[in-house]
PDB file of C-alpha atoms in Angstrom:
ATOM      1  CA  MET A   1      -2.877 -15.164  22.992  1.00  0.00           C
ATOM      2  CA  THR A   2      -0.013 -13.178  21.462  1.00  0.00           C
ATOM      3  CA  SER A   3       2.354 -14.017  24.330  1.00  0.00           C
ATOM      4  CA  TYR A   4       1.505 -17.719  23.977  1.00  0.00           C
ATOM      5  CA  LEU A   5       2.270 -17.584  20.239  1.00  0.00           C
ATOM      6  CA  LEU A   6       5.542 -15.752  20.900  1.00  0.00           C
ATOM      7  CA  ALA A   7       6.542 -18.291  23.562  1.00  0.00           C
ATOM      8  CA  THR A   8       5.753 -21.160  21.187  1.00  0.00           C
ATOM      9  CA  ILE A   9       7.830 -19.594  18.416  1.00  0.00           C
ATOM     10  CA  LEU A  10      10.751 -19.021  20.803  1.00  0.00           C
ATOM     11  CA  ALA A  11      10.527 -22.645  21.976  1.00  0.00           C
ATOM     12  CA  LEU A  12      10.595 -23.913  18.395  1.00  0.00           C
ATOM     13  CA  VAL A  13      13.564 -21.691  17.523  1.00  0.00           C
ATOM     14  CA  SER A  14      15.424 -22.953  20.603  1.00  0.00           C
ATOM     15  CA  LEU A  15      14.655 -26.527  19.597  1.00  0.00           C
ATOM     16  CA  ALA A  16      15.978 -25.900  16.082  1.00  0.00           C
ATOM     17  CA  ILE A  17      19.198 -24.418  17.502  1.00  0.00           C
ATOM     18  CA  ALA A  18      19.662 -27.390  19.835  1.00  0.00           C
ATOM     19  CA  ILE A  19      19.145 -29.893  17.037  1.00  0.00           C
ATOM     20  CA  THR A  20      21.594 -28.005  14.810  1.00  0.00           C
ATOM     21  CA  ALA A  21      24.218 -28.018  17.575  1.00  0.00           C
ATOM     22  CA  LEU A  22      23.706 -31.750  18.106  1.00  0.00           C
ATOM     23  CA  ILE A  23      24.096 -32.447  14.387  1.00  0.00           C
ATOM     24  CA  LEU A  24      27.349 -30.438  14.334  1.00  0.00           C
ATOM     25  CA  THR A  25      28.635 -32.334  17.368  1.00  0.00           C
ATOM     26  CA  ILE A  26      27.822 -35.686  15.797  1.00  0.00           C
ATOM     27  CA  ARG A  27      29.462 -34.736  12.493  1.00  0.00           C
ATOM     28  CA  ASN A  28      32.611 -33.514  14.213  1.00  0.00           C
ATOM     29  CA  SER A  29      32.891 -36.603  16.389  1.00  0.00           C
ATOM     30  CA  ARG A  30      32.758 -39.033  13.491  1.00  0.00           C
ATOM     31  CA  LYS A  31      36.089 -40.351  12.394  1.00  0.00           C
ATOM     32  CA  ALA A  32      34.966 -41.868   9.119  1.00  0.00           C
ATOM     33  CA  ALA A  33      33.631 -39.366   6.618  1.00  0.00           C
ATOM     34  CA  GLY A  34      30.905 -40.220   4.196  1.00  0.00           C
ATOM     35  CA  THR A  35      27.618 -40.770   6.002  1.00  0.00           C
ATOM     36  CA  GLY A  36      25.910 -37.443   6.649  1.00  0.00           C
ATOM     37  CA  SER A  37      23.015 -36.641   8.907  1.00  0.00           C
ATOM     38  CA  GLU A  38      20.011 -36.275   6.640  1.00  0.00           C
ATOM     39  CA  ILE A  39      17.153 -36.871   9.065  1.00  0.00           C
ATOM     40  CA  LEU A  40      17.050 -36.379  12.807  1.00  0.00           C
ATOM     41  CA  VAL A  41      14.205 -37.899  14.786  1.00  0.00           C
ATOM     42  CA  THR A  42      13.668 -37.233  18.474  1.00  0.00           C
ATOM     43  CA  GLU A  43      11.949 -39.955  20.463  1.00  0.00           C
ATOM     44  CA  THR A  44      10.887 -39.441  24.042  1.00  0.00           C
ATOM     45  CA  GLY A  45       8.626 -42.441  24.655  1.00  0.00           C
ATOM     46  CA  GLN A  46      10.082 -45.060  26.969  1.00  0.00           C
ATOM     47  CA  GLU A  47       8.920 -47.913  24.719  1.00  0.00           C
ATOM     48  CA  SER A  48      11.005 -46.520  21.840  1.00  0.00           C
ATOM     49  CA  LEU A  49      14.140 -46.444  23.988  1.00  0.00           C
ATOM     50  CA  GLU A  50      14.260 -50.192  24.488  1.00  0.00           C
ATOM     51  CA  GLY A  51      16.797 -50.913  21.751  1.00  0.00           C
ATOM     52  CA  SER A  52      18.806 -53.662  23.356  1.00  0.00           C
ATOM     53  CA  SER A  53      17.172 -56.937  24.239  1.00  0.00           C
ATOM     54  CA  ARG A  54      20.304 -58.383  25.828  1.00  0.00           C
ATOM     55  CA  ILE A  55      20.578 -58.226  29.602  1.00  0.00           C
ATOM     56  CA  ARG A  56      23.684 -56.331  30.589  1.00  0.00           C
ATOM     57  CA  GLU A  57      25.319 -56.184  33.956  1.00  0.00           C
ATOM     58  CA  PRO A  58      27.371 -53.258  35.214  1.00  0.00           C
ATOM     59  CA  PRO A  59      31.120 -53.911  35.402  1.00  0.00           C
ATOM     60  CA  MET A  60      32.382 -55.331  38.668  1.00  0.00           C
ATOM     61  CA  ARG A  61      34.966 -52.594  39.118  1.00  0.00           C
ATOM     62  CA  HIS A  62      34.381 -48.844  39.210  1.00  0.00           C
ATOM     63  CA  VAL A  63      34.632 -46.845  36.020  1.00  0.00           C
ATOM     64  CA  ASN A  64      37.479 -44.402  36.634  1.00  0.00           C
ATOM     65  CA  ALA A  65      37.555 -42.516  33.331  1.00  0.00           C
ATOM     66  CA  LEU A  66      35.030 -41.319  30.804  1.00  0.00           C
ATOM     67  CA  ALA A  67      37.014 -43.200  28.142  1.00  0.00           C
ATOM     68  CA  GLU A  68      36.328 -46.452  30.037  1.00  0.00           C
ATOM     69  CA  ALA A  69      32.612 -45.674  30.069  1.00  0.00           C
ATOM     70  CA  ALA A  70      32.787 -45.026  26.312  1.00  0.00           C
ATOM     71  CA  VAL A  71      34.391 -48.437  25.722  1.00  0.00           C
ATOM     72  CA  ILE A  72      31.814 -50.212  27.896  1.00  0.00           C
ATOM     73  CA  LEU A  73      28.934 -48.475  26.096  1.00  0.00           C
ATOM     74  CA  GLY A  74      30.465 -48.743  22.620  1.00  0.00           C
ATOM     75  CA  ALA A  75      30.244 -44.951  22.298  1.00  0.00           C
ATOM     76  CA  GLU A  76      32.264 -42.820  19.918  1.00  0.00           C
ATOM     77  CA  ALA A  77      31.749 -39.656  21.974  1.00  0.00           C
ATOM     78  CA  LEU A  78      30.472 -38.750  25.447  1.00  0.00           C
ATOM     79  CA  MET A  79      29.702 -35.384  26.948  1.00  0.00           C
ATOM     80  CA  LEU A  80      28.713 -34.791  30.569  1.00  0.00           C
ATOM     81  CA  PHE A  81      26.930 -31.485  31.116  1.00  0.00           C
ATOM     82  CA  ASP A  82      24.648 -29.968  33.725  1.00  0.00           C
ATOM     83  CA  ASN A  83      21.134 -28.554  33.625  1.00  0.00           C
ATOM     84  CA  GLN A  84      22.551 -25.040  33.166  1.00  0.00           C
ATOM     85  CA  GLY A  85      24.403 -26.017  29.974  1.00  0.00           C
ATOM     86  CA  LEU A  86      27.926 -26.127  31.383  1.00  0.00           C
ATOM     87  CA  VAL A  87      30.247 -28.894  30.221  1.00  0.00           C
ATOM     88  CA  ILE A  88      31.493 -31.125  33.041  1.00  0.00           C
ATOM     89  CA  GLU A  89      33.692 -33.443  30.984  1.00  0.00           C
ATOM     90  CA  THR A  90      33.937 -34.739  27.425  1.00  0.00           C
ATOM     91  CA  TYR A  91      35.378 -37.701  25.604  1.00  0.00           C
ATOM     92  CA  ASN A  92      36.162 -37.331  21.887  1.00  0.00           C
ATOM     93  CA  VAL A  93      34.296 -34.008  21.546  1.00  0.00           C
ATOM     94  CA  ALA A  94      36.037 -30.768  20.607  1.00  0.00           C
ATOM     95  CA  GLU A  95      35.972 -28.232  23.448  1.00  0.00           C
ATOM     96  CA  GLU A  96      34.247 -25.435  21.521  1.00  0.00           C
ATOM     97  CA  ASP A  97      31.681 -27.837  20.017  1.00  0.00           C
ATOM     98  CA  GLY A  98      30.993 -29.317  23.444  1.00  0.00           C
ATOM     99  CA  ALA A  99      30.320 -25.904  24.976  1.00  0.00           C
ATOM    100  CA  ARG A 100      27.865 -24.930  22.223  1.00  0.00           C
ATOM    101  CA  ALA A 101      26.139 -28.310  22.238  1.00  0.00           C
ATOM    102  CA  ALA A 102      25.831 -28.415  26.057  1.00  0.00           C
ATOM    103  CA  ALA A 103      24.179 -24.998  26.150  1.00  0.00           C
ATOM    104  CA  SER A 104      21.793 -25.930  23.343  1.00  0.00           C
ATOM    105  CA  LEU A 105      20.959 -29.349  24.771  1.00  0.00           C
ATOM    106  CA  ALA A 106      20.258 -27.902  28.224  1.00  0.00           C
ATOM    107  CA  GLU A 107      17.888 -25.433  26.557  1.00  0.00           C
ATOM    108  CA  LEU A 108      16.247 -28.281  24.615  1.00  0.00           C
ATOM    109  CA  ILE A 109      15.775 -30.278  27.814  1.00  0.00           C
ATOM    110  CA  ASN A 110      14.240 -27.275  29.583  1.00  0.00           C
ATOM    111  CA  VAL A 111      11.855 -26.644  26.662  1.00  0.00           C
ATOM    112  CA  LEU A 112      10.807 -30.305  26.556  1.00  0.00           C
ATOM    113  CA  ARG A 113      10.296 -30.355  30.330  1.00  0.00           C
ATOM    114  CA  ASN A 114       8.194 -27.163  30.193  1.00  0.00           C
ATOM    115  CA  LEU A 115       6.065 -28.687  27.420  1.00  0.00           C
ATOM    116  CA  GLY A 116       5.428 -31.743  29.609  1.00  0.00           C
ATOM    117  CA  PHE A 117       7.624 -34.286  27.820  1.00  0.00           C
ATOM    118  CA  PRO A 118       9.750 -36.755  29.826  1.00  0.00           C
ATOM    119  CA  THR A 119      13.446 -35.892  29.891  1.00  0.00           C
ATOM    120  CA  GLU A 120      14.940 -38.920  31.656  1.00  0.00           C
ATOM    121  CA  ALA A 121      16.103 -40.229  28.279  1.00  0.00           C
ATOM    122  CA  ILE A 122      15.941 -38.618  24.836  1.00  0.00           C
ATOM    123  CA  MET A 123      17.052 -40.555  21.766  1.00  0.00           C
ATOM    124  CA  PHE A 124      18.104 -39.144  18.385  1.00  0.00           C
ATOM    125  CA  LYS A 125      18.409 -41.350  15.317  1.00  0.00           C
ATOM    126  CA  ASP A 126      20.004 -40.640  11.966  1.00  0.00           C
ATOM    127  CA  GLY A 127      23.013 -42.369  10.390  1.00  0.00           C
ATOM    128  CA  SER A 128      24.267 -42.831  13.944  1.00  0.00           C
ATOM    129  CA  VAL A 129      22.454 -43.093  17.257  1.00  0.00           C
ATOM    130  CA  SER A 130      22.670 -40.571  20.082  1.00  0.00           C
ATOM    131  CA  PHE A 131      20.846 -40.273  23.336  1.00  0.00           C
ATOM    132  CA  ILE A 132      20.806 -38.062  26.394  1.00  0.00           C
ATOM    133  CA  VAL A 133      20.353 -39.614  29.827  1.00  0.00           C
ATOM    134  CA  GLU A 134      19.509 -37.730  32.992  1.00  0.00           C
ATOM    135  CA  LEU A 135      21.615 -38.769  35.980  1.00  0.00           C
ATOM    136  CA  GLU A 136      20.806 -38.433  39.689  1.00  0.00           C
ATOM    137  CA  ARG A 137      20.691 -34.898  41.019  1.00  0.00           C
ATOM    138  CA  MET A 138      23.741 -33.866  43.040  1.00  0.00           C
ATOM    139  CA  GLY A 139      23.078 -30.781  45.149  1.00  0.00           C
ATOM    140  CA  ASP A 140      21.754 -28.046  42.865  1.00  0.00           C
ATOM    141  CA  VAL A 141      23.032 -29.743  39.713  1.00  0.00           C
ATOM    142  CA  THR A 142      21.326 -32.337  37.561  1.00  0.00           C
ATOM    143  CA  PRO A 143      23.981 -33.921  35.337  1.00  0.00           C
ATOM    144  CA  TYR A 144      23.140 -35.218  31.865  1.00  0.00           C
ATOM    145  CA  CYS A 145      25.226 -37.201  29.415  1.00  0.00           C
ATOM    146  CA  LEU A 146      25.090 -37.101  25.634  1.00  0.00           C
ATOM    147  CA  VAL A 147      26.119 -40.518  24.287  1.00  0.00           C
ATOM    148  CA  THR A 148      26.905 -40.775  20.558  1.00  0.00           C
ATOM    149  CA  GLY A 149      27.884 -43.841  18.620  1.00  0.00           C
ATOM    150  CA  GLY A 150      27.423 -46.130  15.698  1.00  0.00           C
ATOM    151  CA  PRO A 151      26.166 -49.678  15.371  1.00  0.00           C
ATOM    152  CA  ARG A 152      28.107 -50.917  18.431  1.00  0.00           C
ATOM    153  CA  LEU A 153      26.462 -48.392  20.752  1.00  0.00           C
ATOM    154  CA  VAL A 154      24.508 -49.854  23.653  1.00  0.00           C
ATOM    155  CA  THR A 155      21.072 -48.239  23.427  1.00  0.00           C
ATOM    156  CA  ASP A 156      19.800 -49.547  26.755  1.00  0.00           C
ATOM    157  CA  THR A 157      19.444 -46.208  28.531  1.00  0.00           C
ATOM    158  CA  GLU A 158      19.062 -47.741  31.997  1.00  0.00           C
ATOM    159  CA  TYR A 159      22.354 -49.618  31.606  1.00  0.00           C
ATOM    160  CA  ALA A 160      24.048 -46.463  30.317  1.00  0.00           C
ATOM    161  CA  ARG A 161      22.629 -44.512  33.268  1.00  0.00           C
ATOM    162  CA  GLU A 162      24.088 -47.058  35.739  1.00  0.00           C
ATOM    163  CA  ILE A 163      27.544 -46.876  34.154  1.00  0.00           C
ATOM    164  CA  LEU A 164      27.578 -43.076  33.955  1.00  0.00           C
ATOM    165  CA  GLN A 165      26.111 -42.598  37.437  1.00  0.00           C
ATOM    166  CA  GLY A 166      28.876 -44.820  38.800  1.00  0.00           C
ATOM    167  CA  TYR A 167      31.441 -42.650  37.037  1.00  0.00           C
ATOM    168  CA  ILE A 168      29.931 -39.424  38.426  1.00  0.00           C
ATOM    169  CA  GLU A 169      29.924 -40.898  41.941  1.00  0.00           C
ATOM    170  CA  SER A 170      33.590 -41.887  41.575  1.00  0.00           C
ATOM    171  CA  ILE A 171      34.442 -38.285  40.643  1.00  0.00           C
ATOM    172  CA  VAL A 172      32.638 -36.963  43.716  1.00  0.00           C
ATOM    173  CA  ARG A 173      34.386 -39.488  45.979  1.00  0.00           C
ATOM    174  CA  ARG A 174      37.810 -38.419  44.650  1.00  0.00           C
ATOM    175  CA  ARG A 175      37.256 -34.753  45.598  1.00  0.00           C
TER     176      ARG A 175
END
């Protein structure tokens, strides 16, 4: 009983650290000051992730840069990281903030997975919208992408997954 209570407390502390790191990342990636992050809500249900009713089609050409993916998705910041918490690539995220956020988000994903929650897509809402999408496993690595943006952000996680998966595949093909 005591070990279960200790494990639950550690999981909650890890979750609090991950949420704090995400809030710091969002604040630092915003260009316009003024709107702060007062409330952060995590949604993991698939029905809550259906934000865009428009049907979108992936671009005809390959996405060759993370900046292109950001433009297509209407994102202000993107961060690719793996299931171990290592940053793969970032767009409009400071290097030190990206490293801290990636480690915290990987821990959050592992805690959620261990508690039985789905981790294919996790959405955060406050003054801006952010979500994490799980991409296809490549070898021993499962890449994830944190997508952060404002009102122009495409919140269709399946569409975002297609765009980002195409980008990851183009990186692998180049090597």
